[in-house]
PDB file of C-alpha atoms in Angstrom:
ATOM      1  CA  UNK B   1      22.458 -18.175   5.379  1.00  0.00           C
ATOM      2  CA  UNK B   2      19.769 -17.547   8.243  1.00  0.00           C
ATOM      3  CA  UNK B   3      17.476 -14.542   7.995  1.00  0.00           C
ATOM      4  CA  UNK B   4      17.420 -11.730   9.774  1.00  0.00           C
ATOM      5  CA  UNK B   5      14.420 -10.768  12.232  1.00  0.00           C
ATOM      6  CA  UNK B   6      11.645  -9.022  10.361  1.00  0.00           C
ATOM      7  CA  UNK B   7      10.687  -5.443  11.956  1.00  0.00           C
ATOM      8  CA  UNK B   8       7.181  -4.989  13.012  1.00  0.00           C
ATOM      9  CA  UNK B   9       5.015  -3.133  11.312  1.00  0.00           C
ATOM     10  CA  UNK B  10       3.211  -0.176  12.296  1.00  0.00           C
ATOM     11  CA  UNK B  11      -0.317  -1.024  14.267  1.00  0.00           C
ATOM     12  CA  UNK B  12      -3.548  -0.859  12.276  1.00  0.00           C
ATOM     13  CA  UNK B  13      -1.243  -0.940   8.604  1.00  0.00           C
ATOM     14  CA  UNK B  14      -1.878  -5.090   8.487  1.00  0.00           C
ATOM     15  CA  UNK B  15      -5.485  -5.764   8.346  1.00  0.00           C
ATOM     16  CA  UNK B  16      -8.179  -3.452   9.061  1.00  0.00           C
ATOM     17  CA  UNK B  17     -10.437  -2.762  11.973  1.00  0.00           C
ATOM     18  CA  UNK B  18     -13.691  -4.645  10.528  1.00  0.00           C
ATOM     19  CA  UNK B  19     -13.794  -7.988  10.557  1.00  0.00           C
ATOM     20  CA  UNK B  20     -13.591 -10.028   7.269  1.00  0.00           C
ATOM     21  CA  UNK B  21     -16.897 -11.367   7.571  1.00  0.00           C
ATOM     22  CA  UNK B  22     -18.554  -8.147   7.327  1.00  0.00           C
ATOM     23  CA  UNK B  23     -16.779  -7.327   3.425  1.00  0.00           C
ATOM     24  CA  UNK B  24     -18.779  -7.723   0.545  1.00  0.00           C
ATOM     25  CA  UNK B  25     -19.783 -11.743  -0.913  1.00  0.00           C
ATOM     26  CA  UNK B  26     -18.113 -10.737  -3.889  1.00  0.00           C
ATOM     27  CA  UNK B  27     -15.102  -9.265  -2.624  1.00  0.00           C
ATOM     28  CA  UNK B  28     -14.535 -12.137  -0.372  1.00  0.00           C
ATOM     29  CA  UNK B  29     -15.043 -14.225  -3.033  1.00  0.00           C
ATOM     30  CA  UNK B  30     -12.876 -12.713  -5.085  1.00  0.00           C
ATOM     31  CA  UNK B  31      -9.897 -12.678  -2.190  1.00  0.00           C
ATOM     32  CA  UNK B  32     -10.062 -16.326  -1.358  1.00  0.00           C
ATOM     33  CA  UNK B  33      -9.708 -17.229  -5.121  1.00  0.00           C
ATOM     34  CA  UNK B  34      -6.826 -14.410  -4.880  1.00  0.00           C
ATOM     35  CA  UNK B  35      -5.063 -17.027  -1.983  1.00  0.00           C
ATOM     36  CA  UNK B  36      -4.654 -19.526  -4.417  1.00  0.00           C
ATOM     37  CA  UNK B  37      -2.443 -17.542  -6.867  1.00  0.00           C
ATOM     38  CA  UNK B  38      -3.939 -17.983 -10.256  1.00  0.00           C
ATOM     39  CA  UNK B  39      -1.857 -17.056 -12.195  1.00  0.00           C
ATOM     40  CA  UNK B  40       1.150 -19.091 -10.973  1.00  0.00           C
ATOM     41  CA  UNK B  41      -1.453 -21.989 -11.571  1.00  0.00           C
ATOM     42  CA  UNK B  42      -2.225 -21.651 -14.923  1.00  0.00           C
ATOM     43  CA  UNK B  43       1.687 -21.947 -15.690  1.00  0.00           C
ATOM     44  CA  UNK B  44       1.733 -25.376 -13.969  1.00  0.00           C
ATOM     45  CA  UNK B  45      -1.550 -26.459 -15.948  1.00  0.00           C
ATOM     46  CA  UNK B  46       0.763 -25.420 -18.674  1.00  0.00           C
ATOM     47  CA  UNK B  47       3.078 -27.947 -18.031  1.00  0.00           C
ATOM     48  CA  UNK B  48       0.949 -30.914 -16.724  1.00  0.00           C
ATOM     49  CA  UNK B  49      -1.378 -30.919 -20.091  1.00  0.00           C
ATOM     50  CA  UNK B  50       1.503 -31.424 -23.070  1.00  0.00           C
ATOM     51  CA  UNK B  51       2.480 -34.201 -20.973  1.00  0.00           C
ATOM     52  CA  UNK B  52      -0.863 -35.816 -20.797  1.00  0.00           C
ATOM     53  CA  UNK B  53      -0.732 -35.818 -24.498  1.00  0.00           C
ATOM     54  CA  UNK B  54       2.913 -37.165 -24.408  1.00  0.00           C
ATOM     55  CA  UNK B  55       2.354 -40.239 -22.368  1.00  0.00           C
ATOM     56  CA  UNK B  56      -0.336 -40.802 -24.213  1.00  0.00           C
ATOM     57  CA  UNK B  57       1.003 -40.402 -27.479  1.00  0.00           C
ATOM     58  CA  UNK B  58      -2.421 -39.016 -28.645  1.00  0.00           C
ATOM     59  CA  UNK B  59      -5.484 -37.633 -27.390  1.00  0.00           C
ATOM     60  CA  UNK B  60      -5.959 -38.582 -23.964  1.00  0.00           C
ATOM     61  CA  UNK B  61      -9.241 -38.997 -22.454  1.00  0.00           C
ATOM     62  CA  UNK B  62     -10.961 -35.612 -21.876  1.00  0.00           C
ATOM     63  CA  UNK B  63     -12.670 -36.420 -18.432  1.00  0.00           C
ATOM     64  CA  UNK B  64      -9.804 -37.320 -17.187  1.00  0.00           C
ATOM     65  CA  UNK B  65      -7.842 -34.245 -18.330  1.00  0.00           C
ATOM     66  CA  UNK B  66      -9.999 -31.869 -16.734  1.00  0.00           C
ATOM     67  CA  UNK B  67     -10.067 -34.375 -13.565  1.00  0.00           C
ATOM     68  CA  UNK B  68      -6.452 -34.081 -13.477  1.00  0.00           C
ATOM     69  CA  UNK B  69      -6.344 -30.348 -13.919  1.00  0.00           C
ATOM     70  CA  UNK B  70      -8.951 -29.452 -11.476  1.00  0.00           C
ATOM     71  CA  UNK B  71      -6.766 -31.969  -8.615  1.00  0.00           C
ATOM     72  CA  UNK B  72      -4.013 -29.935  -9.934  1.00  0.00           C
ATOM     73  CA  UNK B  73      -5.448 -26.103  -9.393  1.00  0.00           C
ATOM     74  CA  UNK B  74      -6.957 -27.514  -5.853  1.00  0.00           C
ATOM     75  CA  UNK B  75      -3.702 -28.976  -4.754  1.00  0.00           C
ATOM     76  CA  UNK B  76      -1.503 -25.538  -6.024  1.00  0.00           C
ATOM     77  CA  UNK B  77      -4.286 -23.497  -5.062  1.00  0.00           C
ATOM     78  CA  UNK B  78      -3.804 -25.099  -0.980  1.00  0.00           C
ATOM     79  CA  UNK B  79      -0.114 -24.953  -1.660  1.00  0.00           C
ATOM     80  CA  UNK B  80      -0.305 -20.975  -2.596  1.00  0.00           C
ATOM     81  CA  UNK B  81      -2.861 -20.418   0.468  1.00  0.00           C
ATOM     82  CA  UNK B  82      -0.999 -22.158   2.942  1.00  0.00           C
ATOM     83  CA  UNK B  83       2.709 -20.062   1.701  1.00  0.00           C
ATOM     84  CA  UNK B  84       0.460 -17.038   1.962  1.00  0.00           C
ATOM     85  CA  UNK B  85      -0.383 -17.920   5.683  1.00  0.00           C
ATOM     86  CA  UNK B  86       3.050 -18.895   6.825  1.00  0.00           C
ATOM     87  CA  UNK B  87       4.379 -15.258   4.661  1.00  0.00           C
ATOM     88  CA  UNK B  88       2.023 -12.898   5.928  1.00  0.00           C
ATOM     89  CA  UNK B  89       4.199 -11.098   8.352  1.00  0.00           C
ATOM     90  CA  UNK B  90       6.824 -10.461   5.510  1.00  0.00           C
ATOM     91  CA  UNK B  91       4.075  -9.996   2.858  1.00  0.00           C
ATOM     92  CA  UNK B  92       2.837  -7.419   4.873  1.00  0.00           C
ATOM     93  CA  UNK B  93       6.316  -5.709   4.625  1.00  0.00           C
ATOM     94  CA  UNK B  94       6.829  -6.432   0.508  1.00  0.00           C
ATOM     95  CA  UNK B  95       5.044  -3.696  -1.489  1.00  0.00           C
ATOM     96  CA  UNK B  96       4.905  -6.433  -4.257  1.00  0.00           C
ATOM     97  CA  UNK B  97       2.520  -8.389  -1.358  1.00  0.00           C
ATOM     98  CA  UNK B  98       1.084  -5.907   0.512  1.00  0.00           C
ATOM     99  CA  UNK B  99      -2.713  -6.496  -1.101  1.00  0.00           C
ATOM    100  CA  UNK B 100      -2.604  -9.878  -0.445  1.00  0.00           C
ATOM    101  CA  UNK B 101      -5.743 -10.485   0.947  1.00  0.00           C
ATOM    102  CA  UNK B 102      -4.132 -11.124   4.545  1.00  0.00           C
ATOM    103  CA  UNK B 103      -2.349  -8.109   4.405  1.00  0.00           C
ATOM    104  CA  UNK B 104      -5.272  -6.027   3.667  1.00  0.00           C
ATOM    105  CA  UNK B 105      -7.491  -7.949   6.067  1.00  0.00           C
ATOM    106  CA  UNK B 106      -9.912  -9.387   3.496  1.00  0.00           C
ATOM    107  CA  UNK B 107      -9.543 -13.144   4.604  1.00  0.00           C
ATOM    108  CA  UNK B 108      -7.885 -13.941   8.238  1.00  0.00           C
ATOM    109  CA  UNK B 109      -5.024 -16.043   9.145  1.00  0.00           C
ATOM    110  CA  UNK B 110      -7.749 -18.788  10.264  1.00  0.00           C
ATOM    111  CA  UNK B 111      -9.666 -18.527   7.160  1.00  0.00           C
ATOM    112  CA  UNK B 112      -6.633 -18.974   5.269  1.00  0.00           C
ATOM    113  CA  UNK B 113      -5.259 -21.799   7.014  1.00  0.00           C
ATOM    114  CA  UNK B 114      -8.769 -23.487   6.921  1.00  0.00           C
ATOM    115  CA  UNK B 115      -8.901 -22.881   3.614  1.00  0.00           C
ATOM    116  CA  UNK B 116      -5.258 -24.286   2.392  1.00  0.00           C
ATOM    117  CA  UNK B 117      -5.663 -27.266   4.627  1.00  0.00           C
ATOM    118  CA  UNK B 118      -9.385 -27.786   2.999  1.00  0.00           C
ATOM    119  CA  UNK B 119      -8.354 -27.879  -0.991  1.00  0.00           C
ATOM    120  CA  UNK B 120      -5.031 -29.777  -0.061  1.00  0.00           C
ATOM    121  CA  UNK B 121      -7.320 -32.561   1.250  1.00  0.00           C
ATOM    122  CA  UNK B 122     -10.274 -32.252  -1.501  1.00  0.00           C
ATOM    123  CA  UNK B 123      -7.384 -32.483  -4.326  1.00  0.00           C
ATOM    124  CA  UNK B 124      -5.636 -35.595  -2.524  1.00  0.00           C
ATOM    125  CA  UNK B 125      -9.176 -37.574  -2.522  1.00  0.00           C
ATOM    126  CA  UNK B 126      -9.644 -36.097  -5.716  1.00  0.00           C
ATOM    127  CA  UNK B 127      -6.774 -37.654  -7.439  1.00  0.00           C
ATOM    128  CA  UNK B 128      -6.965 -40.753  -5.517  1.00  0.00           C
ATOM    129  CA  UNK B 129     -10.904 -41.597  -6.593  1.00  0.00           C
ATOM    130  CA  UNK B 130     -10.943 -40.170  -9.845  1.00  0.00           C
ATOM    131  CA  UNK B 131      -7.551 -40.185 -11.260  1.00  0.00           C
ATOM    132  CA  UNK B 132      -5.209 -42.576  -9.299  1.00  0.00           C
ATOM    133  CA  UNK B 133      -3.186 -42.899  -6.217  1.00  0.00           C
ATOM    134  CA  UNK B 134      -0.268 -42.130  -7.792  1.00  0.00           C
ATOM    135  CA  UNK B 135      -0.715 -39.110  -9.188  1.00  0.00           C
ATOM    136  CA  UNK B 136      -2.804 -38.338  -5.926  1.00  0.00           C
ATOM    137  CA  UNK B 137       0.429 -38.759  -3.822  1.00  0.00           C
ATOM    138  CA  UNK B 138       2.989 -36.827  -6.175  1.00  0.00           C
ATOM    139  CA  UNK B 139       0.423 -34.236  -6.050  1.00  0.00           C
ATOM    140  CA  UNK B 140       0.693 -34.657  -2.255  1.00  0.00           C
ATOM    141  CA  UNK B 141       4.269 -34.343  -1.960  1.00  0.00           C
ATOM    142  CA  UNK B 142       4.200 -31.166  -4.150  1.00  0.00           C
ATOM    143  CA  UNK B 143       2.093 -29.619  -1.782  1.00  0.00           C
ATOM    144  CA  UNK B 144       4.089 -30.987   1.485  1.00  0.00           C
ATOM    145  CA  UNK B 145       7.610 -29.847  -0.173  1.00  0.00           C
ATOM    146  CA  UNK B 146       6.286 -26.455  -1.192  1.00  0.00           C
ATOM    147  CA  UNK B 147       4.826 -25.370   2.351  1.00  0.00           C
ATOM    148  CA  UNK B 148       7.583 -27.292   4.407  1.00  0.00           C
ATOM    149  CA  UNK B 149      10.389 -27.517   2.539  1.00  0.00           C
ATOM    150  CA  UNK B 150      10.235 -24.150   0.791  1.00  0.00           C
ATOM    151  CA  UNK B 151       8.136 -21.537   2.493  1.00  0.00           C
ATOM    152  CA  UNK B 152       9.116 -22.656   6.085  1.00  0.00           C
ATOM    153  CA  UNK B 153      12.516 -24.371   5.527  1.00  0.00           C
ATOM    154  CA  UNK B 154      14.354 -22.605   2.759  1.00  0.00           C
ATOM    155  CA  UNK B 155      13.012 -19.639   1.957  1.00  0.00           C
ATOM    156  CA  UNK B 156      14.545 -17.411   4.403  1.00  0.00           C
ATOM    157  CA  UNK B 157      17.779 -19.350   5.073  1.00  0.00           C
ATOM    158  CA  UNK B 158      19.430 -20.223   1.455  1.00  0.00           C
ATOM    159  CA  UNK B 159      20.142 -17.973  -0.815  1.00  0.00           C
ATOM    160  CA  UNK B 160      19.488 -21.562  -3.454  1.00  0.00           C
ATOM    161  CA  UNK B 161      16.051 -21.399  -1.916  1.00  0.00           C
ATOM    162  CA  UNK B 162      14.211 -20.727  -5.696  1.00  0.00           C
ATOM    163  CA  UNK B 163      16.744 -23.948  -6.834  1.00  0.00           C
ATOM    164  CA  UNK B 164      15.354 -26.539  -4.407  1.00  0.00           C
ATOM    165  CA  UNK B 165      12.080 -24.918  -3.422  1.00  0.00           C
ATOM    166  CA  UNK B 166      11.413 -25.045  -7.311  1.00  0.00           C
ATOM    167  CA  UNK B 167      11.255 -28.944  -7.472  1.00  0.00           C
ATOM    168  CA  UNK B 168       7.432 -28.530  -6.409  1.00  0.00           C
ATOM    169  CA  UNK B 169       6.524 -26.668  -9.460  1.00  0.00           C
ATOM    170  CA  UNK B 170       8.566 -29.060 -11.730  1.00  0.00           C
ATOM    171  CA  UNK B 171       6.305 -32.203 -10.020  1.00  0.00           C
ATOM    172  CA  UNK B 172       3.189 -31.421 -12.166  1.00  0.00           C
ATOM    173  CA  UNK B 173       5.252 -32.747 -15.378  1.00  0.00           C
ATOM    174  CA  UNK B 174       5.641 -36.093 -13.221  1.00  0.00           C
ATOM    175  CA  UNK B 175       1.150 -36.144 -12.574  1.00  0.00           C
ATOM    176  CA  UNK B 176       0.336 -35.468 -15.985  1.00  0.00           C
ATOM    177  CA  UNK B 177       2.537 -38.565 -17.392  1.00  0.00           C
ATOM    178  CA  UNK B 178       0.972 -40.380 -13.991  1.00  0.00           C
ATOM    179  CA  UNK B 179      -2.001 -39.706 -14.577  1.00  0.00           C
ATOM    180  CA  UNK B 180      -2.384 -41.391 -17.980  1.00  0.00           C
ATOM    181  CA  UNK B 181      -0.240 -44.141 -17.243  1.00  0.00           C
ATOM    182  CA  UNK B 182      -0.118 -45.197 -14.012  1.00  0.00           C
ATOM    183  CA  UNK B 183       3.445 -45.715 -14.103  1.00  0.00           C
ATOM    184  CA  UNK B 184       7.321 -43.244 -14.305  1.00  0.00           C
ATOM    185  CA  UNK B 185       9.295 -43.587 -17.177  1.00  0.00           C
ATOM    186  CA  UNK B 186      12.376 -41.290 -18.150  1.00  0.00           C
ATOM    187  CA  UNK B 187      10.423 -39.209 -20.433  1.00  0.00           C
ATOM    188  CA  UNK B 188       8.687 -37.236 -17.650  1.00  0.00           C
ATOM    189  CA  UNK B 189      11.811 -37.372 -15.500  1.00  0.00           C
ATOM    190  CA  UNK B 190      13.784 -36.105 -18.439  1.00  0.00           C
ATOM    191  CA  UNK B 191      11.056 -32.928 -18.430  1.00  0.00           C
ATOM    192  CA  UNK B 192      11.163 -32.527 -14.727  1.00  0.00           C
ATOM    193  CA  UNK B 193      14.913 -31.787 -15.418  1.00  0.00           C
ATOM    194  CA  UNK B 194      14.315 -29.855 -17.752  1.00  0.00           C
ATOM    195  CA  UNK B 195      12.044 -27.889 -15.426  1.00  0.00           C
ATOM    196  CA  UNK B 196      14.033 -27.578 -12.862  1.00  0.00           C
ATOM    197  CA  UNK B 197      16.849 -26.367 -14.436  1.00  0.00           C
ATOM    198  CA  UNK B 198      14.613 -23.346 -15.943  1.00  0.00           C
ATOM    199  CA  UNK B 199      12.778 -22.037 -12.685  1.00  0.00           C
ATOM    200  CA  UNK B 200      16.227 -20.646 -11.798  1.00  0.00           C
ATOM    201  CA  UNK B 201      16.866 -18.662 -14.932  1.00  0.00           C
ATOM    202  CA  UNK B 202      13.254 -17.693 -15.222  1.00  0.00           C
ATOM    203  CA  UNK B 203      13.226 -16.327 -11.467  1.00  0.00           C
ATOM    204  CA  UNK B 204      16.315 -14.682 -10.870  1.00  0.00           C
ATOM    205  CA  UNK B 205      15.699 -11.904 -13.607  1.00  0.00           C
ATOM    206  CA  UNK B 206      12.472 -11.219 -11.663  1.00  0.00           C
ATOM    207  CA  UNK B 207      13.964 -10.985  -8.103  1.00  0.00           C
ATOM    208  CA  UNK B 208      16.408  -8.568  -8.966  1.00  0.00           C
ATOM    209  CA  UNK B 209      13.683  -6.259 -10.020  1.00  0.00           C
ATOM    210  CA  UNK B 210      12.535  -6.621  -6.283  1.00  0.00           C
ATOM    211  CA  UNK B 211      15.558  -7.000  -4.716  1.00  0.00           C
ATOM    212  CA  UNK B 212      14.715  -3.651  -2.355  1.00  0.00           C
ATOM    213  CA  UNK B 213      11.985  -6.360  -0.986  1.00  0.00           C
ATOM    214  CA  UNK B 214      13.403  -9.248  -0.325  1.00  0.00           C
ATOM    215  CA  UNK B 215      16.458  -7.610   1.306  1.00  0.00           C
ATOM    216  CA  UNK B 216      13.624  -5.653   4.059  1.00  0.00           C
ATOM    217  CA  UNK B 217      12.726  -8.681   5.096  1.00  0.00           C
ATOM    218  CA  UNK B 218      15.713 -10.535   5.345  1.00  0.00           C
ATOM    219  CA  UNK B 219      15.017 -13.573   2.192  1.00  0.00           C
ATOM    220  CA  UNK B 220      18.184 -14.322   0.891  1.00  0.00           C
ATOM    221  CA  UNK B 221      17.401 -14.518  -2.617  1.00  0.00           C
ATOM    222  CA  UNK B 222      20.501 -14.784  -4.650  1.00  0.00           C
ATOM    223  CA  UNK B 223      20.244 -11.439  -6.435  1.00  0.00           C
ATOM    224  CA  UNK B 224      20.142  -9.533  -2.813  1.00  0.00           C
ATOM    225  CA  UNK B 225      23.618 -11.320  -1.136  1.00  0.00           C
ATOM    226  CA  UNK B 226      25.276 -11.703  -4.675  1.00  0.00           C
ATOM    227  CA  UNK B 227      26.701  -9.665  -7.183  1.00  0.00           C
ATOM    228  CA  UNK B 228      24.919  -8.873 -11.154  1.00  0.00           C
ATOM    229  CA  UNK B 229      27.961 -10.780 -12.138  1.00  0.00           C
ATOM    230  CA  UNK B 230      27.467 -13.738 -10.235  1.00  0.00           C
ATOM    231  CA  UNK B 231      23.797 -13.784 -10.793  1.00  0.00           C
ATOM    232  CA  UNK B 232      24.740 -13.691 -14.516  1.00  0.00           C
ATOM    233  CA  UNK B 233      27.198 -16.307 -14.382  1.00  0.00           C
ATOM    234  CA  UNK B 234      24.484 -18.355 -12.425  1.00  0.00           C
ATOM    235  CA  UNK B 235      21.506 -17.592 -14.929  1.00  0.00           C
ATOM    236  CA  UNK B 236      23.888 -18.994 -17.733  1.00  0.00           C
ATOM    237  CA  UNK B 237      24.951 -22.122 -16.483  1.00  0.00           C
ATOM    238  CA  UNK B 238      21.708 -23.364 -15.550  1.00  0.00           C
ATOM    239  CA  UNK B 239      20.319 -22.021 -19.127  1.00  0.00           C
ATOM    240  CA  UNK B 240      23.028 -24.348 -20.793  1.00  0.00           C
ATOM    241  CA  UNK B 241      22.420 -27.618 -18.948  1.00  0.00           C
ATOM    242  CA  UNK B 242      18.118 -27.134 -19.217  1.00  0.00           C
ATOM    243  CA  UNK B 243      18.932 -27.472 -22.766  1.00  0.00           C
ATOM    244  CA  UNK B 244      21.275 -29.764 -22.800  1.00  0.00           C
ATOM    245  CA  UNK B 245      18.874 -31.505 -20.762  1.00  0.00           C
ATOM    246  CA  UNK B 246      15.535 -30.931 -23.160  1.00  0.00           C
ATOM    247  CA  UNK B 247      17.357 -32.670 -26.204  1.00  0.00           C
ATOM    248  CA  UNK B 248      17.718 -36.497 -24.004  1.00  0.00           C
ATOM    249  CA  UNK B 249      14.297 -36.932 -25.446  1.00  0.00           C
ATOM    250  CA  UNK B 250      14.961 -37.136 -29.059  1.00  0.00           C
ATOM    251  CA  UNK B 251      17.955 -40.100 -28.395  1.00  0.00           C
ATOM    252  CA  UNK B 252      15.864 -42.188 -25.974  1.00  0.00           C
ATOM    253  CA  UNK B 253      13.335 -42.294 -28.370  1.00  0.00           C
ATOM    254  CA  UNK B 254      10.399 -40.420 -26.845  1.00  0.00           C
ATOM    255  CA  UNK B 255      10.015 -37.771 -29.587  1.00  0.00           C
ATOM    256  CA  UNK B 256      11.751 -37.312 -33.263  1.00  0.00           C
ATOM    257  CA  UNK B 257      13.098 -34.620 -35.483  1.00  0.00           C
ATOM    258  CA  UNK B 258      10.205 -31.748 -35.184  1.00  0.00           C
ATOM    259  CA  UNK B 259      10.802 -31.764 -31.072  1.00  0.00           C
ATOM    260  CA  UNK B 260      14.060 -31.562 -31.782  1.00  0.00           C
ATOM    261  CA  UNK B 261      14.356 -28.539 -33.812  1.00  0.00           C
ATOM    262  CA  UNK B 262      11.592 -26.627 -31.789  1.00  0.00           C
ATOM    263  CA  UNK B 263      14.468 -27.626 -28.954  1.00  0.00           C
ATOM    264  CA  UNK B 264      17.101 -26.434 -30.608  1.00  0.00           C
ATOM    265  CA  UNK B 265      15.258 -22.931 -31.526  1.00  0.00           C
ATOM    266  CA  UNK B 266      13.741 -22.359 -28.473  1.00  0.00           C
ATOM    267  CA  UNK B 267      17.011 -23.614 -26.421  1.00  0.00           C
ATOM    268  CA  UNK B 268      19.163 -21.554 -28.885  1.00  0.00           C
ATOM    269  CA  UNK B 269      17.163 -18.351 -28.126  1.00  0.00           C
ATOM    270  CA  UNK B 270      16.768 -19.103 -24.292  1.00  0.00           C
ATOM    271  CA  UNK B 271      20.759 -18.934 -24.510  1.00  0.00           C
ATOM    272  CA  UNK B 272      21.285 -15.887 -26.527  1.00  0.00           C
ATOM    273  CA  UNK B 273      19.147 -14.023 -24.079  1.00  0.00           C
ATOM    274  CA  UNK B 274      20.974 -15.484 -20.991  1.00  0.00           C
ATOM    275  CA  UNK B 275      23.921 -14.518 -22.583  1.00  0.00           C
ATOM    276  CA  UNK B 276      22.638 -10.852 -23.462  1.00  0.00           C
TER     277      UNK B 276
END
């Protein structure tokens, strides 16, 4: 489904008339670490550490924990300011986004772009030197597929744009087993699954609360050109096959019967709500 053209918005409402080198250190400060969406990070850390621990099957190193997490908030944090850059005509149109720091004028488009390209590279090397080249590419290829593939390709033509574009938040699960092993196994590819099929079901319910936005600016999210029924039907499907999914671990042998009962609880309450 192709977008629709976004309508301008009135002069002088995007930005301001001072430049954004003039603002306050600590308010600029404050906006560029705004670019790289912390929050959003702190739910991939989320994901990348338990793994660490998993491939290890202990304690992993410490050092190289907090090397991996730091090439993981650079690398999201580029990711986040480079989507903010190639969104800020329609986040300047989204009340959810309009004090985004481009919107208000804080940071400009050049500082922004500077600034993604800047951590994108600093994270790659990162990895690379520190952690290792593997994890330093799938880190890479997170980036590249959410920028390209998502914010420029999918976002505003596919209404399954959250599906696919949602593969680069499910890669972090792949760095953290990289990162202590060197190697791929079905373990992490088993949790990338697993991920996947949950960023739909987690999203949805929070896009239809915005719907009103998404549908002024033309993004196709599935709650704006479907039905509550078919978003429903949609939410439950994937919720059955992520945990179908999660429980693979217990018969390949990766983890035993306390995994699987946290699995079944969790999976068991995760359905009763998609259900509801």
């Amino acid at each position: 489904m192709c977008v629709t053209a976004v309508e301008s918005r009135p002069a002088g409402v995007l930005g301001t008339s001072s430049s954004p080198s003039h603002r306050p250190f600590g308010a600029r400060v404050k906006a560029f670490v705004a670019l790289t969406k912390p929050r959003i990070i702190e739910l991939l850390l989320i994901t990348t550490v338990p793994v660490m621990f998993l491939a290890q099957q202990g304690v992993p190193d410490l050092k190289l924990v907090l090397l991996t997490c730091l090439g993981g908030f650079l690398s999201a944090g580029g990711a986040n300011a480079l989507n903010m850059y190639i969104d800020r005509d329609i986040d300047a149109l989204m009340e959810r986004t309009s004090q985004r720091p481009l919107v208000t004028g804080m940071v400009s488009p050049r500082e922004c772009l500077a600034f993604g390209i800047t951590l994108a590279v600093v994270s790659t090397l990162l990895f690379g030197l520190t952690v290792n080249w593997l994890s330093a590419w799938l880190s890479l290829g997170a980036l590249l597929f959410y920028v390209v593939v998502y914010t420029m390709i999918l976002k505003r033509r596919t209404s399954q744009n959250i599906v696919w574009g949602g593969i680069a938040g499910c890669l972090p699960v792949l760095i953290g087993w990289s990162s202590v092993t060197n190697s791929m196994s079905w373990a992490p590819v088993i949790l990338f699954l697993v991920m996947f099929f949950w960023t739909p079901p987690h999203y949805w319910p929070l896009s239809m609360k915005v719907k009103e936005d998404y549908a002024r600016v033309g993004v196709p999210m599935l709650p704006v050109v479907a039905s509550n029924k078919v978003v429903a039907r949609q939410i439950v499907i994937y919720s059955w096959v992520m945990v179908a999914v999660s429980l693979l671990l217990t018969p390949l042998g990766y983890t035993g019967w306390f995994y699987t009962l946290v699995a079944l609880g969790a999976g068991g309450f995760w359905l009763w709500e998609a259900h509801g």
